[in-house]
PDB file of C-alpha atoms in Angstrom:
ATOM      1  CA  GLN A  24      61.703 127.970  99.989  1.00 43.00           C
ATOM      2  CA  ALA A  25      63.761 125.315  98.218  1.00 40.00           C
ATOM      3  CA  ALA A  26      66.899 124.004  99.840  1.00 40.00           C
ATOM      4  CA  LYS A  27      70.085 125.149  98.203  1.00 38.00           C
ATOM      5  CA  SER A  28      71.857 122.294  96.416  1.00 37.00           C
ATOM      6  CA  SER A  29      75.608 122.098  96.112  1.00 40.00           C
ATOM      7  CA  SER A  30      78.042 119.464  94.961  1.00 42.00           C
ATOM      8  CA  THR A  31      80.620 120.781  97.415  1.00 41.00           C
ATOM      9  CA  PRO A  32      80.550 118.692 100.598  1.00 42.00           C
ATOM     10  CA  THR A  33      79.934 120.453 103.850  1.00 41.00           C
ATOM     11  CA  ARG A  34      82.545 119.862 106.509  1.00 46.00           C
ATOM     12  CA  ARG A  35      82.252 120.746 110.120  1.00 47.00           C
ATOM     13  CA  ARG A  36      83.820 124.049 110.904  1.00 50.00           C
ATOM     14  CA  THR A  37      86.681 123.799 113.330  1.00 61.00           C
ATOM     15  CA  ASN A  38      88.393 126.433 115.380  1.00 74.00           C
ATOM     16  CA  PRO A  39      91.678 127.389 113.620  1.00 72.00           C
ATOM     17  CA  ALA A  40      93.596 126.911 116.874  1.00 77.00           C
ATOM     18  CA  ALA A  41      92.182 123.391 117.235  1.00 79.00           C
ATOM     19  CA  LEU A  42      93.104 122.609 113.623  1.00 74.00           C
ATOM     20  CA  LEU A  43      96.637 123.855 114.163  1.00 77.00           C
ATOM     21  CA  GLU A  44      96.957 121.697 117.274  1.00 83.00           C
ATOM     22  CA  GLN A  45      95.656 118.671 115.350  1.00 82.00           C
ATOM     23  CA  TYR A  46      98.188 119.275 112.539  1.00 80.00           C
ATOM     24  CA  GLN A  47     101.044 119.773 114.996  1.00 84.00           C
ATOM     25  CA  ASP A  48     100.137 116.557 116.852  1.00 85.00           C
ATOM     26  CA  ALA A  49     100.153 114.650 113.568  1.00 81.00           C
ATOM     27  CA  LEU A  50     103.537 116.092 112.589  1.00 81.00           C
ATOM     28  CA  ARG A  51     104.998 115.237 115.999  1.00 85.00           C
ATOM     29  CA  THR A  52     103.707 111.686 115.662  1.00 84.00           C
ATOM     30  CA  LEU A  53     105.249 111.391 112.203  1.00 80.00           C
ATOM     31  CA  ALA A  54     108.550 112.803 113.459  1.00 82.00           C
ATOM     32  CA  ARG A  55     108.701 110.046 116.094  1.00 84.00           C
ATOM     33  CA  ASN A  56     107.725 107.297 113.638  1.00 82.00           C
ATOM     34  CA  ASP A  57     110.443 104.611 113.497  1.00 84.00           C
ATOM     35  CA  ALA A  58     109.983 104.107 109.748  1.00 83.00           C
ATOM     36  CA  LEU A  59     110.708 107.776 109.051  1.00 78.00           C
ATOM     37  CA  THR A  60     113.728 107.954 111.316  1.00 81.00           C
ATOM     38  CA  SER A  61     115.212 104.620 110.156  1.00 86.00           C
ATOM     39  CA  GLY A  62     114.875 105.244 106.419  1.00 84.00           C
ATOM     40  CA  ASP A  63     112.346 102.450 105.830  1.00 89.00           C
ATOM     41  CA  LEU A  64     110.694 104.180 102.852  1.00 89.00           C
ATOM     42  CA  PRO A  65     107.767 101.801 102.210  1.00 89.00           C
ATOM     43  CA  HIS A  66     106.616 102.027 105.840  1.00 90.00           C
ATOM     44  CA  ALA A  67     107.403 105.756 105.996  1.00 92.00           C
ATOM     45  CA  PHE A  68     105.222 106.331 102.931  1.00 92.00           C
ATOM     46  CA  GLN A  69     102.414 104.357 104.588  1.00 91.00           C
ATOM     47  CA  ALA A  70     102.628 106.536 107.698  1.00 91.00           C
ATOM     48  CA  ILE A  71     102.638 109.726 105.626  1.00 92.00           C
ATOM     49  CA  THR A  72      99.705 108.779 103.385  1.00 93.00           C
ATOM     50  CA  ALA A  73      97.619 107.529 106.324  1.00 91.00           C
ATOM     51  CA  THR A  74      98.259 110.765 108.224  1.00 91.00           C
ATOM     52  CA  CYS A  75      97.462 112.838 105.141  1.00 91.00           C
ATOM     53  CA  GLY A  76      94.222 110.930 104.522  1.00 92.00           C
ATOM     54  CA  SER A  77      93.130 111.311 108.123  1.00 88.00           C
ATOM     55  CA  LEU A  78      94.017 114.984 108.566  1.00 88.00           C
ATOM     56  CA  LEU A  79      92.517 116.101 105.260  1.00 91.00           C
ATOM     57  CA  ARG A  80      89.548 113.719 105.547  1.00 91.00           C
ATOM     58  CA  VAL A  81      90.036 112.334 102.052  1.00 94.00           C
ATOM     59  CA  GLU A  82      89.262 108.890 100.739  1.00 95.00           C
ATOM     60  CA  ARG A  83      92.582 108.545  98.913  1.00 95.00           C
ATOM     61  CA  ALA A  84      96.134 109.720  99.614  1.00 95.00           C
ATOM     62  CA  SER A  85      99.173 108.631  97.656  1.00 95.00           C
ATOM     63  CA  ILE A  86     102.852 109.208  97.031  1.00 95.00           C
ATOM     64  CA  TRP A  87     104.258 109.223  93.516  1.00 96.00           C
ATOM     65  CA  LEU A  88     107.974 109.452  92.696  1.00 96.00           C
ATOM     66  CA  PHE A  89     109.756 110.518  89.516  1.00 97.00           C
ATOM     67  CA  ASP A  90     111.938 108.070  87.639  1.00 95.00           C
ATOM     68  CA  LYS A  91     115.641 108.917  87.337  1.00 94.00           C
ATOM     69  CA  ASN A  92     115.127 110.674  83.979  1.00 95.00           C
ATOM     70  CA  ARG A  93     112.090 112.653  85.244  1.00 94.00           C
ATOM     71  CA  LEU A  94     109.999 111.408  82.314  1.00 96.00           C
ATOM     72  CA  ALA A  95     107.351 109.711  84.448  1.00 97.00           C
ATOM     73  CA  ILE A  96     106.092 109.280  87.995  1.00 96.00           C
ATOM     74  CA  SER A  97     105.215 105.939  89.552  1.00 94.00           C
ATOM     75  CA  LEU A  98     102.871 105.180  92.407  1.00 93.00           C
ATOM     76  CA  SER A  99     104.814 104.274  95.556  1.00 92.00           C
ATOM     77  CA  ASP A 100     101.991 104.039  98.110  1.00 93.00           C
ATOM     78  CA  LEU A 101      98.221 104.392  97.962  1.00 93.00           C
ATOM     79  CA  TYR A 102      96.097 104.803 101.079  1.00 93.00           C
ATOM     80  CA  GLU A 103      92.376 104.215 100.622  1.00 92.00           C
ATOM     81  CA  ARG A 104      90.315 104.613 103.808  1.00 85.00           C
ATOM     82  CA  GLY A 105      92.345 102.368 106.076  1.00 68.00           C
ATOM     83  CA  THR A 106      94.016 100.185 103.432  1.00 76.00           C
ATOM     84  CA  HIS A 107      97.455 100.540 101.856  1.00 74.00           C
ATOM     85  CA  HIS A 108      98.334  99.330  98.385  1.00 72.00           C
ATOM     86  CA  ARG A 109     101.703  99.031  96.714  1.00 66.00           C
ATOM     87  CA  LEU A 110     100.905  99.070  93.013  1.00 62.00           C
ATOM     88  CA  SER A 111     104.231  99.365  91.267  1.00 62.00           C
ATOM     89  CA  ASP A 112     102.837  99.074  87.745  1.00 76.00           C
ATOM     90  CA  ILE A 113     101.010 102.422  87.739  1.00 88.00           C
ATOM     91  CA  THR A 114     103.071 105.060  85.949  1.00 92.00           C
ATOM     92  CA  LEU A 115     102.116 108.437  84.484  1.00 94.00           C
ATOM     93  CA  LYS A 116     104.204 109.973  81.701  1.00 96.00           C
ATOM     94  CA  VAL A 117     105.101 113.629  82.139  1.00 96.00           C
ATOM     95  CA  ALA A 118     104.513 114.306  78.420  1.00 97.00           C
ATOM     96  CA  ASP A 119     100.888 113.127  78.713  1.00 96.00           C
ATOM     97  CA  TYR A 120     100.092 115.590  81.533  1.00 97.00           C
ATOM     98  CA  ALA A 121     102.350 118.564  80.765  1.00 96.00           C
ATOM     99  CA  PRO A 122     100.122 121.307  82.315  1.00 97.00           C
ATOM    100  CA  TYR A 123      99.971 119.383  85.602  1.00 97.00           C
ATOM    101  CA  PHE A 124     103.715 118.791  85.812  1.00 96.00           C
ATOM    102  CA  ARG A 125     104.511 122.409  84.883  1.00 95.00           C
ATOM    103  CA  ALA A 126     102.175 123.573  87.660  1.00 96.00           C
ATOM    104  CA  LEU A 127     103.638 121.099  90.136  1.00 94.00           C
ATOM    105  CA  ALA A 128     107.157 122.379  89.507  1.00 91.00           C
ATOM    106  CA  GLY A 129     106.034 125.985  89.995  1.00 89.00           C
ATOM    107  CA  GLU A 130     103.856 125.624  93.100  1.00 83.00           C
ATOM    108  CA  GLU A 131     105.230 126.806  96.416  1.00 82.00           C
ATOM    109  CA  HIS A 132     102.750 124.807  98.487  1.00 83.00           C
ATOM    110  CA  ALA A 133     100.290 122.621  96.592  1.00 92.00           C
ATOM    111  CA  ILE A 134      98.086 122.375  93.541  1.00 96.00           C
ATOM    112  CA  SER A 135      94.646 123.047  94.956  1.00 96.00           C
ATOM    113  CA  ALA A 136      92.076 121.857  92.414  1.00 97.00           C
ATOM    114  CA  ARG A 137      88.571 122.257  93.855  1.00 97.00           C
ATOM    115  CA  ASP A 138      87.101 120.885  90.603  1.00 98.00           C
ATOM    116  CA  ALA A 139      89.756 118.539  89.263  1.00 98.00           C
ATOM    117  CA  LEU A 140      87.677 117.685  86.178  1.00 98.00           C
ATOM    118  CA  SER A 141      87.782 121.262  84.865  1.00 98.00           C
ATOM    119  CA  ASP A 142      90.879 122.783  86.511  1.00 98.00           C
ATOM    120  CA  PRO A 143      93.374 123.512  83.696  1.00 98.00           C
ATOM    121  CA  ARG A 144      96.193 121.918  85.699  1.00 97.00           C
ATOM    122  CA  THR A 145      94.398 118.607  86.341  1.00 98.00           C
ATOM    123  CA  LYS A 146      91.724 118.182  83.667  1.00 98.00           C
ATOM    124  CA  ASP A 147      93.965 115.956  81.503  1.00 97.00           C
ATOM    125  CA  PHE A 148      93.528 113.276  84.191  1.00 96.00           C
ATOM    126  CA  ALA A 149      89.714 113.346  83.816  1.00 97.00           C
ATOM    127  CA  ASP A 150      89.059 110.373  81.522  1.00 95.00           C
ATOM    128  CA  PRO A 151      91.931 108.028  82.360  1.00 93.00           C
ATOM    129  CA  TYR A 152      91.999 108.589  86.134  1.00 93.00           C
ATOM    130  CA  LEU A 153      89.542 110.976  87.807  1.00 96.00           C
ATOM    131  CA  ARG A 154      86.183 109.857  86.399  1.00 97.00           C
ATOM    132  CA  PRO A 155      86.811 106.090  86.730  1.00 95.00           C
ATOM    133  CA  LEU A 156      87.779 106.565  90.395  1.00 93.00           C
ATOM    134  CA  GLY A 157      85.109 109.178  91.159  1.00 96.00           C
ATOM    135  CA  ILE A 158      87.673 111.822  92.141  1.00 97.00           C
ATOM    136  CA  GLY A 159      86.277 115.350  92.132  1.00 98.00           C
ATOM    137  CA  ALA A 160      88.994 117.398  93.836  1.00 98.00           C
ATOM    138  CA  MET A 161      92.753 117.124  94.283  1.00 98.00           C
ATOM    139  CA  LEU A 162      95.297 118.679  96.606  1.00 97.00           C
ATOM    140  CA  ASP A 163      98.770 117.752  95.371  1.00 97.00           C
ATOM    141  CA  ALA A 164     101.957 118.865  97.113  1.00 94.00           C
ATOM    142  CA  PRO A 165     105.368 118.632  95.498  1.00 95.00           C
ATOM    143  CA  ILE A 166     107.945 116.541  97.340  1.00 93.00           C
ATOM    144  CA  ARG A 167     111.295 118.282  97.140  1.00 92.00           C
ATOM    145  CA  GLN A 168     114.817 117.071  97.720  1.00 91.00           C
ATOM    146  CA  LYS A 169     117.640 119.621  97.588  1.00 91.00           C
ATOM    147  CA  GLY A 170     115.319 122.109  95.893  1.00 88.00           C
ATOM    148  CA  HIS A 171     114.170 119.750  93.125  1.00 91.00           C
ATOM    149  CA  VAL A 172     110.728 118.162  92.813  1.00 94.00           C
ATOM    150  CA  VAL A 173     111.240 114.409  93.185  1.00 95.00           C
ATOM    151  CA  GLY A 174     107.632 113.380  93.641  1.00 96.00           C
ATOM    152  CA  VAL A 175     104.165 114.360  94.763  1.00 97.00           C
ATOM    153  CA  LEU A 176     101.933 113.726  97.772  1.00 96.00           C
ATOM    154  CA  CYS A 177      98.353 113.542  96.522  1.00 97.00           C
ATOM    155  CA  ALA A 178      95.153 113.973  98.511  1.00 96.00           C
ATOM    156  CA  GLU A 179      92.108 113.002  96.458  1.00 97.00           C
ATOM    157  CA  HIS A 180      88.514 113.756  97.381  1.00 97.00           C
ATOM    158  CA  VAL A 181      86.075 111.184  96.032  1.00 96.00           C
ATOM    159  CA  GLY A 182      82.771 112.835  95.127  1.00 94.00           C
ATOM    160  CA  GLY A 183      82.044 116.272  93.746  1.00 94.00           C
ATOM    161  CA  ARG A 184      83.988 119.476  94.061  1.00 97.00           C
ATOM    162  CA  ARG A 185      85.671 120.422  97.293  1.00 96.00           C
ATOM    163  CA  GLN A 186      86.902 123.839  98.337  1.00 95.00           C
ATOM    164  CA  TRP A 187      90.201 123.257 100.117  1.00 94.00           C
ATOM    165  CA  THR A 188      90.723 125.556 103.086  1.00 89.00           C
ATOM    166  CA  PRO A 189      93.856 127.711 103.390  1.00 87.00           C
ATOM    167  CA  TYR A 190      94.855 125.491 106.328  1.00 82.00           C
ATOM    168  CA  GLU A 191      94.593 122.356 104.181  1.00 87.00           C
ATOM    169  CA  VAL A 192      96.600 123.909 101.345  1.00 88.00           C
ATOM    170  CA  HIS A 193      99.287 125.062 103.748  1.00 81.00           C
ATOM    171  CA  LEU A 194      99.399 121.660 105.479  1.00 77.00           C
ATOM    172  CA  ALA A 195      99.930 119.881 102.176  1.00 74.00           C
TER     173      ALA A 195
END
């Protein structure tokens, strides 16, 4: 009998109670982080993206913020497996990715794209962003301030598709 092939990575199954404890520990650690409590945004973003990357076991985690006119988002911090990058020249125009930004504004928790190359909300990123970086799945959570989306926290799985668990979607 042939082995079943799948492009979705297998992840070890973890007890939901253990996952919850892991998430709560991470949130407590973030809450005590000096950068978050002092308002040091660059270091706060580094702590958040590193925690996101570790908890969700993704190769890339990033924070993007809208410009003052909400016409584009710019990369504020990129975490790639243990390394942080501040690449201020990367900007995405809202008009170029309208389905994504409409979905982002309407999501209560996160955009969960198990196949980012074909998901209607994320497929516009395929050629300029996803394929060149090898990203197969995205979990993007809106960052809100006073009820308005001001940015996005992105978790990007490098490789094929990935089915995000309900715990992962809720965490984001």
